[in-house]
Every structure is written in C-alpha cells, then in structure tokens.
C-alpha atoms as a printed R data frame, in Angstrom:
    type eleno elety resid chain resno       x       y       z
1   ATOM     1    CA   CYS     A     1 -39.098   0.905  -7.664
2   ATOM     2    CA   GLN     A     2 -35.482   0.168  -7.812
3   ATOM     3    CA   ILE     A     3 -32.875   2.781  -7.185
4   ATOM     4    CA   PRO     A     4 -29.072   2.704  -6.442
5   ATOM     5    CA   VAL     A     5 -28.304   3.643  -2.920
6   ATOM     6    CA   THR     A     6 -25.187   5.659  -2.255
7   ATOM     7    CA   ASP     A     7 -23.530   6.970   0.966
8   ATOM     8    CA   ALA     A     8 -24.543  10.478  -0.273
9   ATOM     9    CA   MET     A     9 -28.089   9.317   0.514
10  ATOM    10    CA   ILE     A    10 -27.544   8.790   4.204
11  ATOM    11    CA   ASN     A    11 -30.364  10.729   5.845
12  ATOM    12    CA   VAL     A    12 -30.670   9.343   9.384
13  ATOM    13    CA   PRO     A    13 -28.410  11.514  11.646
14  ATOM    14    CA   ASN     A    14 -25.371   9.774  13.249
15  ATOM    15    CA   SER     A    15 -25.842   6.491  11.286
16  ATOM    16    CA   LYS     A    16 -25.089   4.775   8.081
17  ATOM    17    CA   LEU     A    17 -28.819   4.492   7.239
18  ATOM    18    CA   HIS     A    18 -30.927   5.603   4.382
19  ATOM    19    CA   SER     A    19 -34.641   5.875   5.229
20  ATOM    20    CA   ASN     A    20 -37.188   6.040   2.369
21  ATOM    21    CA   THR     A    21 -40.916   6.963   2.949
22  ATOM    22    CA   ALA     A    22 -43.681   6.135   0.591
23  ATOM    23    CA   THR     A    23 -47.048   7.888   0.821
24  ATOM    24    CA   THR     A    24 -50.198   6.781  -0.871
25  ATOM    25    CA   LYS     A    25 -53.378   8.708  -1.131
26  ATOM    26    CA   GLY     A    26 -56.829   7.749  -2.655
27  ATOM    27    CA   VAL     A    27 -60.456   8.615  -2.763
28  ATOM    28    CA   ASP     A    28 -63.267   6.110  -2.420
29  ATOM    29    CA   GLU     A    29 -66.537   6.211  -4.311
30  ATOM    30    CA   LEU     A    30 -68.054   8.346  -1.683
31  ATOM    31    CA   GLN     A    31 -65.199  10.867  -2.074
32  ATOM    32    CA   LYS     A    32 -63.653  10.020   1.193
33  ATOM    33    CA   GLU     A    33 -59.963  10.575   1.229
34  ATOM    34    CA   SER     A    34 -57.666   7.828   2.648
35  ATOM    35    CA   THR     A    35 -53.941   8.113   3.073
36  ATOM    36    CA   ASP     A    36 -51.135   5.941   4.366
37  ATOM    37    CA   LYS     A    37 -47.436   5.845   4.523
38  ATOM    38    CA   ASP     A    38 -44.771   3.425   5.365
39  ATOM    39    CA   GLU     A    39 -40.988   3.722   5.817
40  ATOM    40    CA   ALA     A    40 -38.172   1.418   4.971
41  ATOM    41    CA   THR     A    41 -34.600   1.799   6.094
42  ATOM    42    CA   VAL     A    42 -31.463   0.216   4.575
43  ATOM    43    CA   ALA     A    43 -27.994   0.188   6.053
44  ATOM    44    CA   ILE     A    44 -25.319   1.432   3.631
45  ATOM    45    CA   ILE     A    45 -22.004  -0.427   3.718
46  ATOM    46    CA   LYS     A    46 -18.885   1.466   2.631
47  ATOM    47    CA   SER     A    47 -15.416   0.022   3.178
48  ATOM    48    CA   VAL     A    48 -12.152   1.611   1.954
49  ATOM    49    CA   ILE     A    49  -8.999  -0.492   2.451
50  ATOM    50    CA   LYS     A    50  -5.638   1.346   2.723
51  ATOM    51    CA   ILE     A    51  -2.147   0.155   2.688
52  ATOM    52    CA   ASP     A    52   1.064   2.052   3.737
53  ATOM    53    CA   LYS     A    53   4.301   0.427   2.608
54  ATOM    54    CA   THR     A    54   7.800   1.353   3.859
55  ATOM    55    CA   ALA     A    55  11.246   0.000   3.210
56  ATOM    56    CA   ASP     A    56  14.190  -0.245   5.705
57  ATOM    57    CA   PRO     A    57  16.831   0.632   4.992
58  ATOM    58    CA   LEU     A    58  16.299   3.044   2.084
59  ATOM    59    CA   LEU     A    59  19.977   3.102   0.956
60  ATOM    60    CA   ILE     A    60  21.652  -0.264   0.346
61  ATOM    61    CA   HIS     A    61  24.474  -2.009  -1.525
62  ATOM    62    CA   SER     A    62  23.448  -4.436  -4.134
63  ATOM    63    CA   GLY     A    63  22.564  -7.748  -2.510
64  ATOM    64    CA   ASP     A    64  21.692  -6.279   0.977
65  ATOM    65    CA   ASN     A    65  18.538  -7.319   2.657
66  ATOM    66    CA   VAL     A    66  15.539  -4.856   2.789
67  ATOM    67    CA   THR     A    67  12.655  -5.289   5.115
68  ATOM    68    CA   TYR     A    68   9.318  -4.145   3.735
69  ATOM    69    CA   THR     A    69   6.622  -3.285   6.237
70  ATOM    70    CA   PHE     A    70   2.888  -3.148   5.109
71  ATOM    71    CA   LYS     A    71   0.417  -1.462   7.376
72  ATOM    72    CA   VAL     A    72  -3.183  -2.248   6.318
73  ATOM    73    CA   THR     A    73  -6.135  -0.277   7.742
74  ATOM    74    CA   VAL     A    74  -9.778   0.218   6.715
75  ATOM    75    CA   VAL     A    75 -11.990   3.275   6.746
76  ATOM    76    CA   GLY     A    76 -15.682   2.675   7.169
77  ATOM    77    CA   ASP     A    77 -17.098  -0.822   7.571
78  ATOM    78    CA   GLU     A    78 -15.091  -3.937   8.445
79  ATOM    79    CA   VAL     A    79 -13.315  -6.087   5.886
80  ATOM    80    CA   HIS     A    80 -12.599  -9.803   5.945
81  ATOM    81    CA   ASP     A    81 -10.475 -12.084   3.818
82  ATOM    82    CA   VAL     A    82  -7.657  -9.396   3.639
83  ATOM    83    CA   VAL     A    83  -4.961 -10.263   1.185
84  ATOM    84    CA   VAL     A    84  -1.657  -8.400   0.898
85  ATOM    85    CA   LYS     A    85   0.675  -9.102  -2.114
86  ATOM    86    CA   ASP     A    86   3.987  -7.878  -3.164
87  ATOM    87    CA   VAL     A    87   3.374  -7.528  -6.882
88  ATOM    88    CA   THR     A    88   6.922  -6.513  -7.668
89  ATOM    89    CA   ASP     A    89   9.036  -9.204  -6.048
90  ATOM    90    CA   PRO     A    90   7.167 -12.611  -5.974
91  ATOM    91    CA   THR     A    91   9.833 -13.902  -3.430
92  ATOM    92    CA   CYS     A    92   8.649 -11.329  -0.920
93  ATOM    93    CA   VAL     A    93   5.695 -13.013   0.794
94  ATOM    94    CA   PRO     A    94   4.194 -10.676   3.408
95  ATOM    95    CA   THR     A    95   3.708 -12.374   6.778
96  ATOM    96    CA   LEU     A    96   1.070 -11.000   9.171
97  ATOM    97    CA   ALA     A    97   2.443 -10.265  12.589
98  ATOM    98    CA   ALA     A    98   0.233 -12.358  14.816
99  ATOM    99    CA   SER     A    99   0.069  -9.664  17.479
100 ATOM   100    CA   THR     A   100  -1.794  -7.328  15.188
101 ATOM   101    CA   GLN     A   101  -4.563  -9.633  13.840
102 ATOM   102    CA   THR     A   102  -7.656  -9.777  15.748
103 ATOM   103    CA   ALA     A   103  -9.228 -13.067  16.827
104 ATOM   104    CA   ASP     A   104 -12.319 -12.542  14.617
105 ATOM   105    CA   ASN     A   105 -10.023 -12.298  11.472
106 ATOM   106    CA   VAL     A   106 -11.945  -9.123  10.567
107 ATOM   107    CA   LEU     A   107 -10.224  -5.818   9.976
108 ATOM   108    CA   SER     A   108 -12.275  -3.122  11.579
109 ATOM   109    CA   GLU     A   109 -11.883   0.648  11.543
110 ATOM   110    CA   GLY     A   110  -9.322   1.770  14.005
111 ATOM   111    CA   GLU     A   111  -7.206  -1.547  13.778
112 ATOM   112    CA   THR     A   112  -3.915  -1.840  11.871
113 ATOM   113    CA   TRP     A   113  -2.662  -5.133  10.611
114 ATOM   114    CA   VAL     A   114   1.124  -5.181  10.022
115 ATOM   115    CA   TYR     A   115   2.770  -7.460   7.624
116 ATOM   116    CA   THR     A   116   6.493  -7.762   6.819
117 ATOM   117    CA   CYS     A   117   8.967  -9.506   4.488
118 ATOM   118    CA   THR     A   118  12.695  -9.344   4.091
119 ATOM   119    CA   ILE     A   119  14.420  -9.991   0.735
120 ATOM   120    CA   PRO     A   120  17.840  -9.213  -0.871
121 ATOM   121    CA   VAL     A   121  17.633  -6.304  -3.433
122 ATOM   122    CA   THR     A   122  20.157  -6.547  -6.189
123 ATOM   123    CA   ASP     A   123  21.265  -4.482  -9.278
124 ATOM   124    CA   SER     A   124  19.112  -6.687 -11.476
125 ATOM   125    CA   MET     A   125  15.991  -5.300  -9.689
126 ATOM   126    CA   ILE     A   126  16.782  -1.682 -10.707
127 ATOM   127    CA   ASN     A   127  13.761  -0.116 -12.418
128 ATOM   128    CA   ASN     A   128  14.211   0.458 -16.177
129 ATOM   129    CA   GLY     A   129  15.069   4.053 -16.861
130 ATOM   130    CA   SER     A   130  15.848   4.896 -13.142
131 ATOM   131    CA   VAL     A   131  19.174   5.813 -11.660
132 ATOM   132    CA   ASN     A   132  19.944   2.888  -9.232
133 ATOM   133    CA   GLU     A   133  16.469   2.753  -7.744
134 ATOM   134    CA   HIS     A   134  14.201  -0.215  -7.110
135 ATOM   135    CA   THR     A   135  10.446   0.624  -6.636
136 ATOM   136    CA   ASN     A   136   8.535  -2.128  -4.983
137 ATOM   137    CA   VAL     A   137   4.810  -2.134  -5.044
138 ATOM   138    CA   ALA     A   138   2.301  -4.001  -2.742
139 ATOM   139    CA   THR     A   139  -1.471  -4.350  -2.938
140 ATOM   140    CA   ALA     A   140  -4.109  -5.011  -0.360
141 ATOM   141    CA   ASP     A   141  -7.741  -6.096  -0.916
142 ATOM   142    CA   GLY     A   142 -10.478  -7.877   0.960
143 ATOM   143    CA   LYS     A   143 -14.330  -8.332   1.068
144 ATOM   144    CA   ASP     A   144 -17.031  -6.359   2.891
145 ATOM   145    CA   LYS     A   145 -19.917  -7.701   5.068
146 ATOM   146    CA   LEU     A   146 -21.796  -8.848   1.855
147 ATOM   147    CA   ASN     A   147 -18.796 -10.634   0.455
148 ATOM   148    CA   THR     A   148 -18.372  -7.987  -2.160
149 ATOM   149    CA   PRO     A   149 -14.701  -7.309  -3.050
150 ATOM   150    CA   VAL     A   150 -13.365  -3.933  -1.711
151 ATOM   151    CA   ALA     A   151 -11.323  -2.047  -4.269
152 ATOM   152    CA   GLN     A   152  -7.763  -3.005  -4.353
153 ATOM   153    CA   VAL     A   153  -5.244  -0.368  -3.388
154 ATOM   154    CA   GLN     A   154  -1.517  -0.211  -3.854
155 ATOM   155    CA   ASP     A   155   1.514   1.687  -2.362
156 ATOM   156    CA   PRO     A   156   5.064   1.709  -3.551
157 ATOM   157    CA   ALA     A   157   8.333   1.904  -1.601
158 ATOM   158    CA   VAL     A   158  11.639   3.027  -3.215
159 ATOM   159    CA   VAL     A   159  15.073   1.719  -2.240
160 ATOM   160    CA   ALA     A   160  18.319   3.317  -3.670
161 ATOM   161    CA   ILE     A   161  20.938   0.930  -4.569
162 ATOM   162    CA   ILE     A   162  24.580   2.091  -4.381
163 ATOM   163    CA   ASN     A   163  27.712   0.333  -5.834
164 ATOM   164    CA   PRO     A   164  30.679   2.195  -4.511
165 ATOM   165    CA   GLY     A   165  34.074   1.637  -6.176
166 ATOM   166    CA   ILE     A   166  37.353   3.304  -6.366
167 ATOM   167    CA   ALA     A   167  40.361   2.856  -8.627
168 ATOM   168    CA   VAL     A   168  43.904   4.293  -8.283
169 ATOM   169    CA   ASP     A   169  46.490   4.635 -10.942
170 ATOM   170    CA   LYS     A   170  49.999   5.542  -9.768
171 ATOM   171    CA   THR     A   171  52.827   6.753 -11.955
172 ATOM   172    CA   VAL     A   172  56.366   7.979 -11.440
173 ATOM   173    CA   ASP     A   173  57.984  10.548 -13.605
174 ATOM   174    CA   ALA     A   174  61.387   8.777 -13.646
175 ATOM   175    CA   VAL     A   175  62.111   6.354 -16.487
176 ATOM   176    CA   GLY     A   176  64.245   3.316 -15.589
177 ATOM   177    CA   PRO     A   177  66.589   3.108 -12.598
178 ATOM   178    CA   VAL     A   178  67.565   6.334 -10.760
179 ATOM   179    CA   ILE     A   179  70.551   7.237  -8.665
180 ATOM   180    CA   ALA     A   180  70.117   7.036  -4.960
181 ATOM   181    CA   GLY     A   181  68.991  10.437  -3.633
182 ATOM   182    CA   THR     A   182  67.356  11.587  -6.821
183 ATOM   183    CA   MET     A   183  64.044  13.289  -6.424
184 ATOM   184    CA   VAL     A   184  61.258  11.542  -8.146
185 ATOM   185    CA   THR     A   185  57.521  12.604  -8.462
186 ATOM   186    CA   TYR     A   186  54.668  10.189  -7.915
187 ATOM   187    CA   THR     A   187  51.325  10.913  -9.370
188 ATOM   188    CA   TYR     A   188  48.153   9.432  -8.016
189 ATOM   189    CA   LYS     A   189  44.994   9.381 -10.125
190 ATOM   190    CA   VAL     A   190  41.986   8.374  -8.132
191 ATOM   191    CA   THR     A   191  38.629   7.623  -9.887
192 ATOM   192    CA   ASN     A   192  35.262   6.997  -8.457
193 ATOM   193    CA   THR     A   193  34.070   3.756 -10.379
194 ATOM   194    CA   GLY     A   194  30.738   3.460  -8.604
C-alpha cells in the first residue's frame, strides 16, 4: 500500500522515525493457524528555513547608505544550496560572511548564516502610498537532503527617509528709506519645507 507520511506520524520516541508494522495470519488446509509480522521504518525529513532581515540605520536622508543584514537559520533537518535574494532592490546582492558558513556548505539546525549588503536608498524608492518609507524584502530558500526545495520564506525591513528643509522669509514694516534712529520692525516667517 502507499500512504503519505507526515511528521505527525512519528511514533518512535526521541527520533524522526515512523515505524509501520504489518501482520499476516492464515490457516492451512489442516486448520493450523500461522502468523507473521514485519516492521519497516522510514525517516521523516522536515526542514523549515527562516530569514530575519534588519536595516541599519532605520532613519536616513535620501541617498544615504543602508546596510541590510540577513540572518538565515533552519529548524529541523539540514538544508543545502541556500540562496538569499533581495527581491526589492536588485542592486543589493547579499554576500555571505565567510566566518558564518560551515565548511560542508550545509545549513544545520543551530547554525546562523549572516549575509549583508549596503546600498543607497533614495526618494525614488519610497513605497507607493507610504509616507517616506522604503520597505525592502528578502527571501531565502534551499534544498533538503532529498534535493526537494524547502519552502521559500521572506522578511521585510523598513527604512524611513527624511528630507529636512527650512525656508525663511524676512520682511520689514518700513517702506523706503528711514531716518537714522527710527524704530523698524522685522518679521521672520520660518517654514518647515521638509
């Protein structure tokens, strides 16, 4: 028989194994009963890849550089062929910090691989409909021990873009020349243009 095996079917304590036992019973022509059983065990692979993306700094002027950090981990079984992409900004190519990758190129549970990229963020990158914010999204995926793709995950990071500006308009209440010693009043109108 064929059945789908899920992690809910793990029945061997302290393992990732599913054990299935088949029993057969028959009676021969002399009515003697005969029974037999056999067991087969299968290992269940379950890998969940996770990504945590952060931005530094979170508040910038248009055109300032932002460094994005991507921390990739796995829960469950190991993952290989890990790929991290910045899907919002194609110029941001995540680079793996050599010190975080293991020699076997396999991301195992308990390990954290750290990627970074630094790009300038400008007004042209402000999200439609948002108030001076840029949301940057990254994805991570990989393959399990059986070369089956592990579901892609994504995580956003939000950067606020400020454009400070100030304007001053100065006027005087006197019209034309004034006699020395005459009091005049200056008015200053200061406007925040950013």
